[in-house]
Amino acid sequence: MGGVIYDIPTNQVLIRGEAIILLKTILNLLSIAATHGGPDLSMITLTLRCEGGQDVLADTDDGVGIPADKHINAISGFRQTDSGQGAGQWGGIANCRAGNGK
């Protein structure tokens, strides 16, 4: 894998919440992408931006992705999905979405 790009605003962003939970959320997002991105994964981008008064932390990568028919399972708690790489591949994504209580 080539690396991780951090796309963060130049102005200060204040995020209220538990620092350890935010850290675990970020590590979980990166771990899921790195572990399950497939053999051609070369880059993960972690972006922090403000949308409509809400701070949004998002990750994108050039890995294999989640098949469209598995999206609901991937973001709906710890349901098992099968990507051909093993069941439960995206089990932590829902936890990341709620990671800091938002």
mmCIF file of C-alpha atoms in Angstrom, residues 3-96:
data_model
loop_
_atom_site.group_PDB
_atom_site.id
_atom_site.type_symbol
_atom_site.label_atom_id
_atom_site.label_comp_id
_atom_site.label_asym_id
_atom_site.label_seq_id
_atom_site.Cartn_x
_atom_site.Cartn_y
_atom_site.Cartn_z
ATOM 1 C CA GLY A 3 0.118 5.312 2.206
ATOM 2 C CA VAL A 4 -2.439 7.467 3.940
ATOM 3 C CA ILE A 5 -3.331 11.010 2.894
ATOM 4 C CA TYR A 6 -4.678 13.320 5.601
ATOM 5 C CA ASP A 7 -6.973 15.971 4.098
ATOM 6 C CA ILE A 8 -7.660 18.357 6.965
ATOM 7 C CA PRO A 9 -8.732 22.004 6.981
ATOM 8 C CA THR A 10 -6.152 24.697 7.632
ATOM 9 C CA ASN A 11 -8.384 26.351 10.226
ATOM 10 C CA GLN A 12 -8.804 24.862 13.683
ATOM 11 C CA VAL A 13 -11.582 22.310 14.122
ATOM 12 C CA LEU A 14 -12.894 21.637 17.608
ATOM 13 C CA ILE A 15 -14.404 18.201 18.110
ATOM 14 C CA ARG A 16 -16.231 17.615 21.368
ATOM 15 C CA GLY A 17 -16.153 14.108 22.724
ATOM 16 C CA GLU A 18 -13.900 11.477 24.188
ATOM 17 C CA ALA A 19 -10.440 11.595 22.649
ATOM 18 C CA ILE A 20 -9.839 7.860 23.070
ATOM 19 C CA ILE A 21 -13.123 7.027 21.303
ATOM 20 C CA LEU A 22 -12.261 9.350 18.418
ATOM 21 C CA LEU A 23 -8.801 7.801 18.167
ATOM 22 C CA LYS A 24 -10.255 4.278 18.162
ATOM 23 C CA THR A 25 -12.769 5.325 15.497
ATOM 24 C CA ILE A 26 -10.024 6.664 13.229
ATOM 25 C CA LEU A 27 -7.865 3.583 13.769
ATOM 26 C CA ASN A 28 -10.867 1.340 13.053
ATOM 27 C CA LEU A 29 -11.618 3.130 9.772
ATOM 28 C CA LEU A 30 -8.004 2.860 8.654
ATOM 29 C CA SER A 31 -7.718 -0.752 9.782
ATOM 30 C CA ILE A 32 -10.851 -1.816 7.896
ATOM 31 C CA ALA A 33 -9.652 -0.123 4.713
ATOM 32 C CA ALA A 34 -6.115 -1.538 4.970
ATOM 33 C CA THR A 35 -7.199 -5.044 5.941
ATOM 34 C CA HIS A 36 -10.032 -5.461 3.467
ATOM 35 C CA GLY A 37 -9.144 -3.176 0.572
ATOM 36 C CA GLY A 38 -7.844 -6.032 -1.505
ATOM 37 C CA PRO A 39 -4.487 -6.647 -3.142
ATOM 38 C CA ASP A 40 -4.595 -3.514 -5.319
ATOM 39 C CA LEU A 41 -5.210 -1.049 -2.468
ATOM 40 C CA SER A 42 -2.649 1.716 -2.827
ATOM 41 C CA MET A 43 -4.032 4.757 -0.996
ATOM 42 C CA ILE A 44 -6.371 5.660 1.869
ATOM 43 C CA THR A 45 -7.542 9.258 2.313
ATOM 44 C CA LEU A 46 -8.824 10.495 5.658
ATOM 45 C CA THR A 47 -10.787 13.753 5.299
ATOM 46 C CA LEU A 48 -12.080 16.152 7.953
ATOM 47 C CA ARG A 49 -14.500 18.838 6.775
ATOM 48 C CA CYS A 50 -17.425 20.935 7.960
ATOM 49 C CA GLU A 51 -20.807 20.401 6.278
ATOM 50 C CA GLY A 52 -23.859 22.327 7.410
ATOM 51 C CA GLY A 53 -22.355 23.122 10.798
ATOM 52 C CA GLN A 54 -21.348 19.479 11.406
ATOM 53 C CA ASP A 55 -17.794 18.206 11.387
ATOM 54 C CA VAL A 56 -17.500 15.151 9.140
ATOM 55 C CA LEU A 57 -14.685 12.626 9.267
ATOM 56 C CA ALA A 58 -14.621 10.374 6.205
ATOM 57 C CA ASP A 59 -12.297 7.868 4.653
ATOM 58 C CA THR A 60 -11.982 6.832 1.040
ATOM 59 C CA ASP A 61 -9.659 4.371 -0.610
ATOM 60 C CA ASP A 62 -8.984 2.787 -3.963
ATOM 61 C CA GLY A 63 -9.602 -0.731 -2.684
ATOM 62 C CA VAL A 64 -12.206 -3.244 -3.787
ATOM 63 C CA GLY A 65 -15.045 -1.474 -1.978
ATOM 64 C CA ILE A 66 -18.260 -2.776 -0.529
ATOM 65 C CA PRO A 67 -20.612 -4.294 -3.104
ATOM 66 C CA ALA A 68 -23.804 -2.234 -3.506
ATOM 67 C CA ASP A 69 -25.973 -5.076 -2.244
ATOM 68 C CA LYS A 70 -23.953 -5.189 1.013
ATOM 69 C CA HIS A 71 -24.059 -1.462 1.918
ATOM 70 C CA ILE A 72 -26.986 -1.754 4.340
ATOM 71 C CA ASN A 73 -25.366 -4.643 6.224
ATOM 72 C CA ALA A 74 -22.042 -2.805 6.386
ATOM 73 C CA ILE A 75 -23.470 0.271 8.110
ATOM 74 C CA SER A 76 -26.151 -1.432 10.221
ATOM 75 C CA GLY A 77 -24.278 -2.761 13.226
ATOM 76 C CA PHE A 78 -22.251 -5.904 13.451
ATOM 77 C CA ARG A 79 -23.989 -7.944 10.781
ATOM 78 C CA GLN A 80 -21.989 -10.428 8.802
ATOM 79 C CA THR A 81 -21.349 -9.862 5.125
ATOM 80 C CA ASP A 82 -19.484 -12.049 2.700
ATOM 81 C CA SER A 83 -17.182 -10.374 0.225
ATOM 82 C CA GLY A 84 -15.366 -13.484 -0.829
ATOM 83 C CA GLN A 85 -12.614 -12.516 1.616
ATOM 84 C CA GLY A 86 -14.338 -13.849 4.717
ATOM 85 C CA ALA A 87 -17.517 -13.161 6.644
ATOM 86 C CA GLY A 88 -17.838 -10.101 8.856
ATOM 87 C CA GLN A 89 -15.514 -7.998 6.759
ATOM 88 C CA TRP A 90 -17.186 -4.668 7.462
ATOM 89 C CA GLY A 91 -18.431 -5.346 10.986
ATOM 90 C CA GLY A 92 -16.812 -2.250 12.489
ATOM 91 C CA ILE A 93 -18.081 0.397 10.098
ATOM 92 C CA ALA A 94 -21.317 1.035 11.998
ATOM 93 C CA ASN A 95 -19.267 1.467 15.144
ATOM 94 C CA CYS A 96 -17.114 4.048 13.350
#
